[in-house]
Coordinates of C-alpha atoms and ligand atoms in Angstrom, one line a residue:
M1 CA -9.9 -9.0 44.4
N2 CA -6.9 -11.9 44.7
A3 CA -4.3 -8.8 44.9
L4 CA -6.8 -7.0 47.8
V5 CA -6.7 -9.8 49.6
L6 CA -2.5 -11.0 48.9
F7 CA -2.5 -7.1 50.3
I8 CA -4.1 -7.4 53.7
D9 CA -2.3 -10.8 54.3
F10 CA 0.9 -9.1 53.6
S11 CA -0.4 -6.0 55.8
L12 CA -1.9 -8.7 58.8
N13 CA 1.7 -10.4 58.8
S14 CA 4.2 -7.5 58.5
T15 CA 2.1 -5.8 61.7
M16 CA 2.2 -9.2 63.1
K17 CA 4.0 -9.2 66.7
K18 CA 6.9 -11.6 67.6
K19 CA 6.6 -13.8 69.5
V20 CA 9.4 -15.2 71.7
F21 CA 9.3 -18.3 74.6
I22 CA 11.7 -17.8 77.5
T23 CA 12.1 -20.1 80.4
G24 CA 14.3 -19.2 83.2
A25 CA 13.0 -15.6 82.8
S26 CA 12.9 -14.5 86.5
S27 CA 16.5 -13.9 87.0
G28 CA 19.7 -13.7 84.9
I29 CA 20.1 -14.4 81.0
G30 CA 16.4 -15.3 80.4
E31 CA 15.5 -12.0 82.7
Y32 CA 17.6 -9.8 80.2
L33 CA 16.7 -11.3 77.0
A34 CA 13.1 -10.9 77.7
Y35 CA 14.2 -6.7 78.4
A36 CA 15.6 -7.2 75.0
Y37 CA 12.9 -8.4 73.3
A38 CA 10.1 -6.0 75.1
K39 CA 12.2 -3.3 73.4
Q40 CA 11.8 -4.5 70.0
G41 CA 8.0 -4.5 71.1
C42 CA 7.9 -8.6 71.2
F43 CA 5.0 -10.7 72.9
I44 CA 7.1 -12.6 75.3
G45 CA 5.9 -15.8 76.8
L46 CA 8.2 -15.8 80.5
V47 CA 8.6 -18.7 82.3
A48 CA 9.7 -19.7 85.5
R49 CA 9.2 -21.0 89.1
R50 CA 8.7 -17.9 90.9
K51 CA 5.9 -16.0 90.1
D52 CA 6.2 -12.5 91.9
R53 CA 9.5 -12.1 90.2
L54 CA 7.9 -13.0 86.9
D55 CA 5.2 -10.6 87.3
Q56 CA 8.2 -7.9 88.2
V57 CA 10.1 -8.7 85.1
A58 CA 6.5 -8.9 82.8
T59 CA 6.1 -5.3 84.3
Q60 CA 9.2 -3.9 83.6
C61 CA 8.9 -5.6 80.0
S62 CA 5.5 -3.5 79.3
K63 CA 7.6 -0.4 80.6
F64 CA 9.9 -1.1 77.1
G65 CA 7.2 -1.8 75.0
G66 CA 6.6 -5.2 74.9
Q67 CA 3.6 -7.6 76.1
T68 CA 3.5 -10.7 78.0
K69 CA 2.2 -13.3 79.7
V70 CA 3.4 -14.9 82.7
Y71 CA 3.8 -18.8 83.6
A72 CA 5.0 -19.9 86.5
V73 CA 6.0 -23.2 85.9
D74 CA 8.1 -26.3 86.5
V75 CA 10.0 -27.2 83.5
L76 CA 10.6 -30.1 85.3
N77 CA 6.7 -30.9 84.6
G78 CA 6.2 -32.4 81.4
S79 CA 2.5 -32.1 81.1
D80 CA 2.8 -28.1 82.8
C81 CA 5.4 -27.1 79.8
K82 CA 3.0 -28.4 77.3
K83 CA 0.1 -26.4 78.4
A84 CA 1.9 -23.5 78.6
I85 CA 3.6 -24.3 75.4
D86 CA 0.0 -24.7 73.3
D87 CA -1.5 -21.7 75.0
F88 CA 1.3 -19.3 73.7
I89 CA 1.2 -20.7 70.6
A90 CA -2.5 -19.8 70.3
L91 CA -2.3 -16.6 71.2
P92 CA -1.9 -13.7 68.4
G93 CA 1.6 -13.3 66.4
E94 CA 4.1 -15.4 64.9
M95 CA 6.5 -17.5 66.7
D96 CA 10.3 -16.5 66.2
T97 CA 12.5 -17.9 68.9
I98 CA 12.6 -20.0 71.9
Y99 CA 14.9 -19.9 74.6
A100 CA 15.4 -23.0 76.5
N101 CA 17.4 -21.3 78.9
A102 CA 16.3 -22.2 82.6
G103 CA 19.0 -24.6 84.6
V104 CA 20.6 -24.8 87.9
G105 CA 24.2 -25.9 89.0
S106 CA 25.5 -26.8 92.2
P107 CA 28.1 -29.2 93.1
D108 CA 28.0 -33.0 92.7
G109 CA 28.3 -33.7 96.4
L110 CA 30.6 -37.1 95.9
S111 CA 31.1 -37.4 99.2
S112 CA 27.1 -37.1 100.2
G113 CA 26.6 -40.9 99.8
S114 CA 23.4 -39.6 97.4
A115 CA 22.6 -38.9 93.6
E116 CA 19.8 -36.6 94.6
K117 CA 21.5 -32.9 93.8
M118 CA 23.2 -34.5 90.9
N119 CA 20.1 -35.5 89.4
H120 CA 18.3 -32.3 89.9
V121 CA 21.1 -30.6 87.9
L122 CA 20.6 -33.4 85.2
S123 CA 16.6 -33.0 85.4
V124 CA 16.3 -30.0 85.0
N125 CA 19.0 -29.0 82.7
I126 CA 18.2 -32.1 80.3
L127 CA 14.6 -32.6 80.6
G128 CA 13.5 -28.9 81.4
V129 CA 15.2 -28.7 77.7
T130 CA 13.3 -31.4 76.1
N131 CA 10.0 -30.2 78.1
T132 CA 10.4 -26.5 76.2
V133 CA 11.4 -27.9 73.2
M134 CA 9.5 -30.9 71.8
P135 CA 5.9 -29.2 72.3
F136 CA 7.2 -26.4 69.9
L137 CA 8.1 -28.4 66.9
P138 CA 5.0 -29.7 65.3
H139 CA 3.7 -26.2 65.0
L140 CA 7.3 -24.9 63.8
K141 CA 7.4 -27.9 61.4
E142 CA 3.9 -26.3 60.1
I143 CA 4.6 -22.7 60.0
R144 CA 8.3 -24.0 58.3
K145 CA 10.5 -21.8 60.9
G146 CA 11.6 -20.6 64.1
K147 CA 14.7 -20.6 66.0
I148 CA 15.8 -22.8 68.7
A149 CA 18.2 -21.3 71.1
I150 CA 19.5 -24.0 73.9
I151 CA 21.8 -22.7 76.5
S152 CA 24.6 -24.8 77.1
S153 CA 27.9 -23.4 79.1
V154 CA 31.6 -23.3 78.4
A155 CA 31.9 -25.5 80.9
S156 CA 30.5 -28.5 78.7
F157 CA 34.0 -28.8 76.6
R158 CA 35.3 -30.5 80.1
G159 CA 33.8 -32.9 82.8
L160 CA 34.4 -30.4 85.4
A161 CA 36.1 -31.9 88.7
H162 CA 32.7 -31.2 91.7
H163 CA 30.6 -30.2 88.7
A164 CA 30.8 -33.0 86.9
A165 CA 26.9 -33.3 86.0
Y166 CA 26.5 -29.7 85.2
S167 CA 29.2 -29.8 82.4
G168 CA 27.7 -33.4 81.5
S169 CA 24.2 -31.7 81.4
K170 CA 25.7 -28.9 79.1
A171 CA 27.4 -31.5 76.9
A172 CA 24.8 -32.9 76.4
V173 CA 22.3 -30.6 75.4
R174 CA 24.6 -28.8 72.7
N175 CA 25.0 -31.7 71.7
M176 CA 21.4 -32.1 71.3
S177 CA 21.1 -29.1 69.5
Q178 CA 23.7 -30.3 67.4
G179 CA 21.8 -33.5 66.1
W180 CA 18.1 -31.7 66.0
G181 CA 19.3 -28.5 64.1
T182 CA 20.6 -31.2 61.4
A183 CA 17.4 -33.2 61.3
L184 CA 15.2 -30.2 61.3
H185 CA 16.8 -27.8 59.1
K186 CA 14.6 -29.0 55.9
Y187 CA 11.6 -27.3 57.9
G188 CA 13.7 -23.8 58.2
I189 CA 13.8 -24.8 61.8
S190 CA 17.4 -23.3 63.6
F191 CA 19.0 -24.6 66.7
T192 CA 22.0 -22.2 68.0
A193 CA 23.7 -24.1 71.1
V194 CA 24.7 -20.8 73.0
C195 CA 27.8 -21.4 75.7
P196 CA 28.3 -18.7 77.6
G197 CA 31.3 -18.2 79.4
F198 CA 31.1 -16.1 83.4
I199 CA 28.2 -14.1 83.0
K200 CA 26.8 -11.9 86.1
S201 CA 23.4 -13.6 87.8
E202 CA 21.9 -15.3 90.7
M203 CA 24.1 -19.0 89.5
T204 CA 27.3 -16.6 89.6
G205 CA 26.1 -14.2 92.3
D206 CA 27.7 -16.9 95.1
N207 CA 30.5 -18.1 93.0
A208 CA 33.8 -17.8 95.6
F209 CA 36.3 -18.4 92.9
P210 CA 37.5 -16.0 90.3
M211 CA 35.6 -15.6 86.9
P212 CA 37.9 -14.1 84.4
F213 CA 36.4 -12.5 81.7
L214 CA 32.5 -12.2 83.6
M215 CA 30.5 -10.1 81.4
E216 CA 27.9 -8.0 82.3
T217 CA 24.0 -9.2 81.4
N218 CA 23.0 -6.9 78.6
V219 CA 26.2 -7.4 77.1
A220 CA 25.8 -10.9 77.1
V221 CA 22.3 -11.2 76.0
Q222 CA 22.7 -8.8 72.7
K223 CA 25.7 -11.0 71.6
I224 CA 23.4 -14.4 72.2
M225 CA 20.3 -12.8 70.3
H226 CA 22.8 -12.0 67.4
A227 CA 24.3 -15.0 67.0
V228 CA 20.9 -17.1 67.1
D229 CA 19.2 -14.5 64.2
Q230 CA 22.1 -15.0 62.8
R231 CA 21.0 -19.2 62.9
K232 CA 24.8 -20.0 64.4
K233 CA 25.0 -23.5 65.3
V234 CA 26.8 -23.2 68.1
F235 CA 27.8 -19.8 69.5
I236 CA 31.2 -19.5 71.9
F237 CA 31.6 -16.5 74.0
P238 CA 33.4 -14.7 75.2
W239 CA 36.5 -15.0 72.1
Q240 CA 38.8 -15.3 75.0
M241 CA 36.9 -18.7 76.2
K242 CA 36.7 -19.9 72.6
Y243 CA 40.3 -19.1 71.6
F244 CA 41.7 -19.8 74.9
M245 CA 40.0 -21.2 77.6
I246 CA 38.2 -24.6 75.2
P247 CA 41.7 -25.3 74.0
L248 CA 43.2 -25.6 77.2
M249 CA 40.3 -27.4 78.4
K250 CA 40.5 -29.7 76.0
W251 CA 44.2 -30.5 76.1
A252 CA 46.3 -29.3 79.2
P253 CA 47.2 -32.4 81.6
D254 CA 45.1 -34.0 83.7
W255 CA 48.0 -32.8 86.9
M256 CA 47.5 -29.2 85.3
F257 CA 43.3 -29.5 86.6
R258 CA 44.0 -31.3 89.5
R259 CA 46.4 -28.7 90.7
F260 CA 43.6 -26.1 89.7
G261 CA 40.9 -28.4 91.4
M262 CA 39.1 -28.0 88.2
Ligands
NAP1 N1 26.0 -17.5 84.2 C1 26.6 -17.3 83.7 O1 27.9 -17.4 83.6 C2 26.4 -19.2 82.7 C3 27.3 -19.8 81.9 C4 27.0 -20.4 81.2 C5 25.7 -21.0 80.9 N2 24.9 -20.6 82.0 C6 23.4 -21.0 81.5 O2 22.8 -19.4 81.6 C7 21.0 -20.0 82.0 C8 20.6 -19.1 82.9 O3 20.9 -19.2 84.2 P1 21.7 -17.8 85.0 O4 23.0 -17.5 84.9 O5 20.8 -16.8 84.2 O6 21.3 -17.9 85.9 P2 20.0 -17.8 87.2 O7 20.0 -16.2 87.6 O8 20.5 -18.3 88.3 O9 18.9 -18.2 86.6 C9 18.3 -19.2 86.2 C10 16.8 -19.4 85.6 O10 16.4 -21.0 85.5 C11 14.8 -21.0 86.3 N3 14.6 -21.8 86.7 C12 15.5 -23.1 87.7 N4 15.0 -24.2 87.7 C13 13.8 -24.2 87.2 C14 12.6 -25.1 86.8 N5 12.9 -26.0 87.5 N6 11.8 -24.4 86.2 C15 11.5 -23.5 86.2 N7 12.8 -22.8 85.9 C16 13.7 -22.9 86.3 C17 15.2 -19.7 87.1 O11 14.1 -19.4 87.8 P3 13.1 -20.0 89.4 O12 14.1 -20.2 90.1 O13 12.1 -18.8 89.4 O14 12.4 -21.2 88.8 C18 16.0 -18.7 86.9 O15 14.9 -17.8 85.9 C19 21.5 -21.7 82.8 O16 20.9 -22.9 81.6 C20 22.9 -21.6 82.9 O17 23.5 -23.1 83.1 C21 25.0 -19.5 82.6

């Protein structure tokens, strides 16, 4: 009898859908992550503000073989985030991976006399991450597993001129990911701080400056998913950024950055 119960339990678990929760799923990296997980047959929670875009992503995901639930939520709204997350946790399947990916970037506006733009970047990129991660933790601690990916940036390795709020916000979440990963390792929960270079998306679409080693979105998400599955603590890519640009960003003299307006 016990063997039968164990067998049924094992069969149910092995057929349980993996659940993946992605913020910022209406475009760019988040959208392509959703497609890649849909191709694996996962159940995906799609979060962003633009519901029409999320619905389009959901339709595409179902064509790829995935199931989805759309949450038109602003990650700045903590109680809406918690409601969406509680709802997603209650759905059938097993929580596998959470991507705190939603983010914005804009110049600091140092001559504007207002902190508004800067505060928006800081809020979305930092509080949007805490609003996404924290409501999941009691559940993940209970099931003693889970992978959390926090999308930081190569920009987190230097305070960039005119984009200091962006680079500062990405440094903050990279550090938070490291601290949370250390604290929650004993519960089987891993944290990966993902630090991409330039990836094709709406965010980079408007950039007028040259973007060295610009990567296709679908290529980038394959690399990200592999690193998260491997439970890497920090994942910096492409390799040219890791081995050349970041050392340069850390150690090159200030006059060089002033010269290039970085
Ligand atoms: N592309 C790059 O080169 C690059 C490099 C390093 C790091 N990153 C990081 O990668 C992440 C994804 O960016 P991306 O490049 O894919 O840019 P993107 O195409 O502009 O995507 C940003 C996503 O964040 C969502 N978002 C923004 N504000 C939000 C809010 N308040 N609430 C909920 N969702 C919000 C957007 O959806 P809605 O507008 O519909 O809400 C959108 O889905 C960001 O954290 C970015 O900083 C990107």
